[in-house]
CSV table of C-alpha atoms and ligand atoms in Angstrom, one decimal:
chain,number,residue,atom,x,y,z
A,1,MET,CA,4.6,8.9,10.4
A,2,ARG,CA,5.2,11.0,7.3
A,3,ILE,CA,5.2,9.5,3.8
A,4,ASP,CA,6.4,11.4,1.0
A,5,ILE,CA,5.7,10.6,-2.6
A,6,VAL,CA,7.7,11.4,-5.9
A,7,THR,CA,5.5,10.6,-8.9
A,8,GLY,CA,5.4,12.2,-12.8
A,9,LEU,CA,1.4,12.1,-12.4
A,10,PRO,CA,0.3,13.6,-9.0
A,11,LYS,CA,-3.2,13.7,-10.5
A,12,LEU,CA,-3.7,9.7,-9.9
A,13,LEU,CA,-2.6,10.2,-6.6
A,14,GLU,CA,-5.3,13.0,-5.2
A,15,SER,CA,-8.7,10.9,-4.5
A,16,PRO,CA,-7.2,7.6,-3.1
A,17,LEU,CA,-5.6,9.7,-0.7
A,18,GLN,CA,-8.3,11.7,0.2
A,19,GLU,CA,-11.3,9.7,1.0
A,20,SER,CA,-12.4,7.7,3.6
A,21,ILE,CA,-9.9,6.3,6.2
A,22,LEU,CA,-6.7,7.9,4.9
A,23,ARG,CA,-8.6,11.5,4.8
A,24,ARG,CA,-9.3,10.3,8.5
A,25,ALA,CA,-5.7,9.5,9.2
A,26,GLN,CA,-4.5,13.0,7.9
A,27,GLU,CA,-7.3,14.8,9.4
A,28,LYS,CA,-6.4,13.0,12.6
A,29,LYS,CA,-2.5,14.2,11.9
A,30,LYS,CA,-1.8,10.2,13.0
A,31,VAL,CA,-0.3,10.3,9.2
A,32,GLU,CA,1.2,13.1,6.5
A,33,ILE,CA,1.3,12.6,3.3
A,34,VAL,CA,2.6,14.8,0.6
A,35,VAL,CA,3.0,14.2,-2.8
A,36,HIS,CA,5.5,15.7,-4.6
A,37,ASP,CA,5.5,16.6,-8.7
A,38,LEU,CA,8.9,15.9,-10.4
A,39,ARG,CA,8.0,18.5,-12.5
A,40,ASP,CA,8.7,20.7,-10.3
A,41,TYR,CA,12.2,19.4,-10.1
A,42,THR,CA,13.1,19.9,-13.9
A,43,HIS,CA,14.6,23.1,-15.3
A,44,ASP,CA,13.6,23.1,-19.2
A,45,LYS,CA,10.9,25.0,-20.7
A,46,HIS,CA,9.4,21.4,-21.6
A,47,LYS,CA,9.5,20.7,-17.9
A,48,THR,CA,11.0,17.0,-19.5
A,49,ILE,CA,10.6,14.0,-17.0
A,50,ASP,CA,11.6,11.3,-19.3
A,51,ASP,CA,13.8,10.2,-22.3
A,52,THR,CA,14.6,7.6,-24.9
A,53,PRO,CA,16.7,4.4,-23.7
A,54,TYR,CA,20.3,4.1,-24.6
A,55,GLY,CA,20.9,1.3,-26.8
A,56,GLY,CA,17.5,2.0,-28.3
A,57,GLY,CA,14.1,-0.3,-27.4
A,58,ALA,CA,10.7,0.9,-26.9
A,59,GLY,CA,9.1,3.1,-24.4
A,60,MET,CA,10.8,6.1,-22.5
A,61,ILE,CA,12.7,5.8,-19.6
A,62,LEU,CA,12.6,8.1,-16.0
A,63,LYS,CA,15.5,10.7,-16.7
A,64,PRO,CA,17.7,10.7,-13.3
A,65,GLU,CA,18.1,14.1,-12.4
A,66,PRO,CA,14.6,15.4,-11.8
A,67,ILE,CA,14.3,12.2,-9.1
A,68,PHE,CA,18.0,12.9,-7.7
A,69,GLU,CA,17.2,16.7,-7.1
A,70,CYS,CA,13.5,16.0,-5.5
A,71,VAL,CA,14.4,13.0,-3.3
A,72,GLU,CA,17.9,14.6,-2.2
A,73,ALA,CA,16.1,18.1,-1.4
A,74,LEU,CA,13.6,15.9,0.7
A,75,GLN,CA,16.6,13.9,2.7
A,76,ALA,CA,18.2,17.0,3.5
A,77,GLN,CA,15.1,17.9,5.6
A,78,ARG,CA,14.7,14.5,7.5
A,79,GLN,CA,16.2,11.1,7.4
A,80,TYR,CA,13.9,8.4,5.7
A,81,GLU,CA,13.9,4.5,7.1
A,82,GLU,CA,13.2,3.3,3.7
A,83,VAL,CA,13.2,5.1,0.3
A,84,ILE,CA,11.0,2.9,-2.1
A,85,LEU,CA,10.7,2.3,-5.4
A,86,LEU,CA,7.2,1.1,-6.5
A,87,THR,CA,8.3,-1.6,-9.7
A,88,PRO,CA,6.7,-4.9,-11.0
A,89,ASP,CA,10.3,-6.2,-10.9
A,90,GLY,CA,10.3,-5.4,-6.8
A,91,GLU,CA,9.7,-7.9,-3.7
A,92,VAL,CA,6.1,-8.7,-3.5
A,93,PHE,CA,4.2,-6.8,-1.1
A,94,ASN,CA,2.4,-8.4,1.5
A,95,GLN,CA,0.6,-8.0,4.8
A,96,ARG,CA,3.8,-8.8,6.8
A,97,LEU,CA,5.6,-5.9,4.7
A,98,ALA,CA,2.9,-3.7,5.5
A,99,ASN,CA,3.2,-4.3,9.5
A,100,GLU,CA,6.7,-3.6,9.0
A,101,LEU,CA,6.6,-0.6,7.3
A,102,SER,CA,3.8,1.1,9.9
A,103,ILE,CA,6.0,1.2,12.6
A,104,LYS,CA,8.3,3.7,10.6
A,105,ASN,CA,8.6,7.2,11.1
A,106,ASN,CA,9.3,8.7,7.5
A,107,LEU,CA,8.7,6.6,4.4
A,108,LEU,CA,9.6,8.0,0.5
A,109,LEU,CA,7.8,6.4,-2.0
A,110,ILE,CA,9.2,6.5,-6.0
A,111,CYS,CA,6.6,5.9,-8.8
A,112,GLY,CA,8.3,4.3,-11.5
A,113,HIS,CA,6.7,5.1,-15.1
A,114,TYR,CA,6.7,4.8,-18.4
A,115,LYS,CA,9.1,1.9,-19.5
A,116,GLY,CA,11.2,2.2,-16.3
A,117,VAL,CA,13.5,4.4,-14.4
A,118,ASP,CA,17.1,5.2,-14.9
A,119,GLU,CA,19.4,2.0,-13.6
A,120,ARG,CA,21.0,4.9,-11.4
A,121,VAL,CA,18.1,5.7,-9.1
A,122,ARG,CA,18.0,2.1,-8.0
A,123,GLU,CA,21.8,2.3,-7.4
A,124,ALA,CA,22.1,5.2,-5.5
A,125,LEU,CA,18.9,6.0,-3.9
A,126,VAL,CA,16.8,3.3,-3.2
A,127,SER,CA,16.9,1.1,-0.4
A,128,ARG,CA,13.9,-1.0,-1.4
A,129,GLU,CA,11.9,-2.0,-4.5
A,130,ILE,CA,8.2,-3.0,-4.1
A,131,SER,CA,5.7,-4.7,-6.6
A,132,ILE,CA,2.2,-4.9,-5.5
A,133,GLY,CA,1.8,-8.0,-7.5
A,134,ASP,CA,2.9,-10.0,-10.9
A,135,TYR,CA,1.4,-8.0,-13.0
A,136,VAL,CA,2.3,-4.4,-15.1
A,137,LEU,CA,0.4,-1.4,-14.0
A,138,THR,CA,1.1,1.6,-16.5
A,139,GLY,CA,2.8,3.2,-13.6
A,140,GLY,CA,3.9,2.8,-9.9
A,141,GLU,CA,1.0,5.7,-8.9
A,142,LEU,CA,-1.7,2.9,-8.2
A,143,ALA,CA,1.0,0.9,-6.4
A,144,ALA,CA,1.8,3.3,-4.3
A,145,ALA,CA,-2.0,4.1,-3.3
A,146,VAL,CA,-2.3,0.7,-2.5
A,147,LEU,CA,0.9,0.4,-0.3
A,148,VAL,CA,-0.4,3.8,1.7
A,149,ASP,CA,-3.5,2.3,2.2
A,150,ALA,CA,-2.5,-1.0,3.4
A,151,VAL,CA,0.4,0.5,5.7
A,152,VAL,CA,-1.4,3.6,7.2
A,153,ARG,CA,-4.6,1.6,8.4
A,154,LEU,CA,-2.3,-0.2,10.4
A,155,VAL,CA,-1.0,3.1,12.5
A,156,PRO,CA,-1.9,3.4,15.7
A,157,GLY,CA,-5.2,5.5,16.5
A,158,VAL,CA,-5.9,5.2,12.5
A,159,LEU,CA,-8.8,2.7,13.3
A,160,ASN,CA,-11.2,2.9,15.7
A,161,ASP,CA,-11.6,-0.1,18.1
A,162,GLY,CA,-14.6,-1.4,15.9
A,163,GLU,CA,-12.5,-1.4,12.8
A,164,SER,CA,-9.5,-3.0,14.5
A,165,ALA,CA,-7.1,-4.6,12.0
A,166,LEU,CA,-6.0,-7.3,14.4
A,167,SER,CA,-9.1,-9.2,12.8
A,168,ASP,CA,-8.4,-8.6,9.5
A,169,SER,CA,-7.8,-11.5,6.7
A,170,PHE,CA,-3.8,-11.9,7.0
A,171,GLN,CA,-3.0,-10.3,10.1
A,172,ASP,CA,-2.5,-13.7,11.5
A,173,GLY,CA,-2.1,-15.8,8.4
A,174,LEU,CA,-5.9,-16.8,8.4
A,175,LEU,CA,-8.2,-15.4,5.8
A,176,GLY,CA,-11.0,-13.8,7.3
A,177,SER,CA,-14.4,-15.6,8.6
A,178,PRO,CA,-18.2,-14.8,6.8
A,179,GLN,CA,-19.8,-11.5,8.2
A,180,TYR,CA,-23.9,-11.2,8.4
A,181,THR,CA,-25.5,-7.9,9.1
A,182,ARG,CA,-29.3,-7.2,9.3
A,183,PRO,CA,-32.1,-8.7,8.2
A,184,THR,CA,-31.5,-12.5,9.9
A,185,GLU,CA,-33.2,-13.6,6.6
A,186,PHE,CA,-32.9,-12.2,3.1
A,187,LYS,CA,-34.1,-14.0,0.0
A,188,GLY,CA,-34.3,-17.1,1.6
A,189,MET,CA,-30.6,-17.5,3.1
A,190,LYS,CA,-30.8,-17.4,6.8
A,191,VAL,CA,-27.5,-15.9,9.0
A,192,PRO,CA,-26.4,-18.8,10.7
A,193,ASP,CA,-28.0,-19.3,14.1
A,194,VAL,CA,-24.8,-19.4,16.1
A,195,LEU,CA,-24.3,-15.5,15.2
A,196,LEU,CA,-27.6,-14.6,16.6
A,197,SER,CA,-27.1,-17.0,19.8
A,198,GLY,CA,-25.6,-14.3,22.0
A,199,ASN,CA,-23.0,-16.9,23.0
A,200,HIS,CA,-19.3,-15.3,22.6
A,201,ALA,CA,-17.6,-18.2,23.3
A,202,ASP,CA,-19.6,-20.3,20.3
A,203,VAL,CA,-19.3,-17.3,17.9
A,204,GLU,CA,-15.5,-17.3,18.7
A,205,GLU,CA,-15.1,-20.7,18.3
A,206,TRP,CA,-17.1,-20.9,15.0
A,207,ARG,CA,-15.5,-17.9,13.4
A,208,GLN,CA,-12.0,-19.3,14.0
A,209,GLN,CA,-13.1,-22.7,12.7
A,210,GLN,CA,-14.4,-20.8,9.3
A,211,ARG,CA,-11.2,-19.0,9.0
A,212,LEU,CA,-9.3,-21.9,9.0
A,213,GLU,CA,-11.7,-23.8,6.2
A,214,ARG,CA,-11.8,-20.8,4.5
A,215,THR,CA,-8.1,-20.7,4.3
A,216,LYS,CA,-7.5,-24.5,4.0
A,217,SER,CA,-10.3,-24.3,0.8
A,218,ARG,CA,-9.0,-21.2,-1.2
A,219,ARG,CA,-5.4,-20.2,-0.2
A,220,ASN,CA,-3.7,-23.5,1.6
A,221,ASP,CA,0.0,-21.9,0.5
A,222,LEU,CA,-0.9,-19.3,3.6
A,223,LEU,CA,-1.1,-22.0,5.7
A,224,GLU,CA,2.3,-24.3,4.5
A,225,THR,CA,4.6,-20.9,4.1
A,226,GLU,CA,6.2,-19.7,7.2
A,227,LYS,CA,5.0,-15.9,7.7
B,301,LIG,N1,4.8,-0.4,-11.5
B,301,LIG,C1,4.1,-1.2,-12.7
B,301,LIG,N2,3.5,-2.4,-12.2
B,301,LIG,C2,3.9,-2.3,-11.0
B,301,LIG,C3,3.3,-3.1,-9.9
B,301,LIG,N3,2.9,-4.4,-9.9
B,301,LIG,N4,3.7,-3.2,-8.7
B,301,LIG,C4,4.4,-2.1,-8.4
B,301,LIG,N5,4.7,-0.6,-9.5
B,301,LIG,C5,4.5,-1.2,-10.4
């Protein structure tokens, strides 16, 4: 899989993409992530990527020209299955969407910033608009990092067996079960006996029961909505 990210603030993406599992996924060549600085696609002395909105109003809008130039240059090199704008007014990201994106070959992400993006970018370039939740960030960069993290860990071969995504919260519509590690007793709190029993069938039954109870008490909406 290849993911290209177009941004006016490339530094914001550096460290989230270079640590832990995302770093390993790139080292193992399971995924290639390339960040593109919008300022490299400007032609004025000040490398201007934003401007004031027509009709007035507060804040700056990302100009269309650098985004079009960057995206069109990338599209000339390969076909992207989705060109995604990260924006708070997009479709809300979830595990189902992460699964869907994890089987694509080429994704192009555009990070919105400042007060917004010139509407012609959405009209002509973008196939999908995604929000990571109902709150407003200063820009789409952290949202892109969240999306990339959730998607890349699902790409086959990225996680090793012990880290399997199949038992994740949400993967089958339920939250995860409680987890414990050594010691068996800590500050008077004990690991449930069943986990120490060595009986795999009992452990599985207990975990499934815990997952159902947790989902019911914390996120009953997950049991009611269709996935
Ligand atoms: N840009 C600003 N807020 C955002 C959000 N919640 N999701 C995606 N992109 C954003």
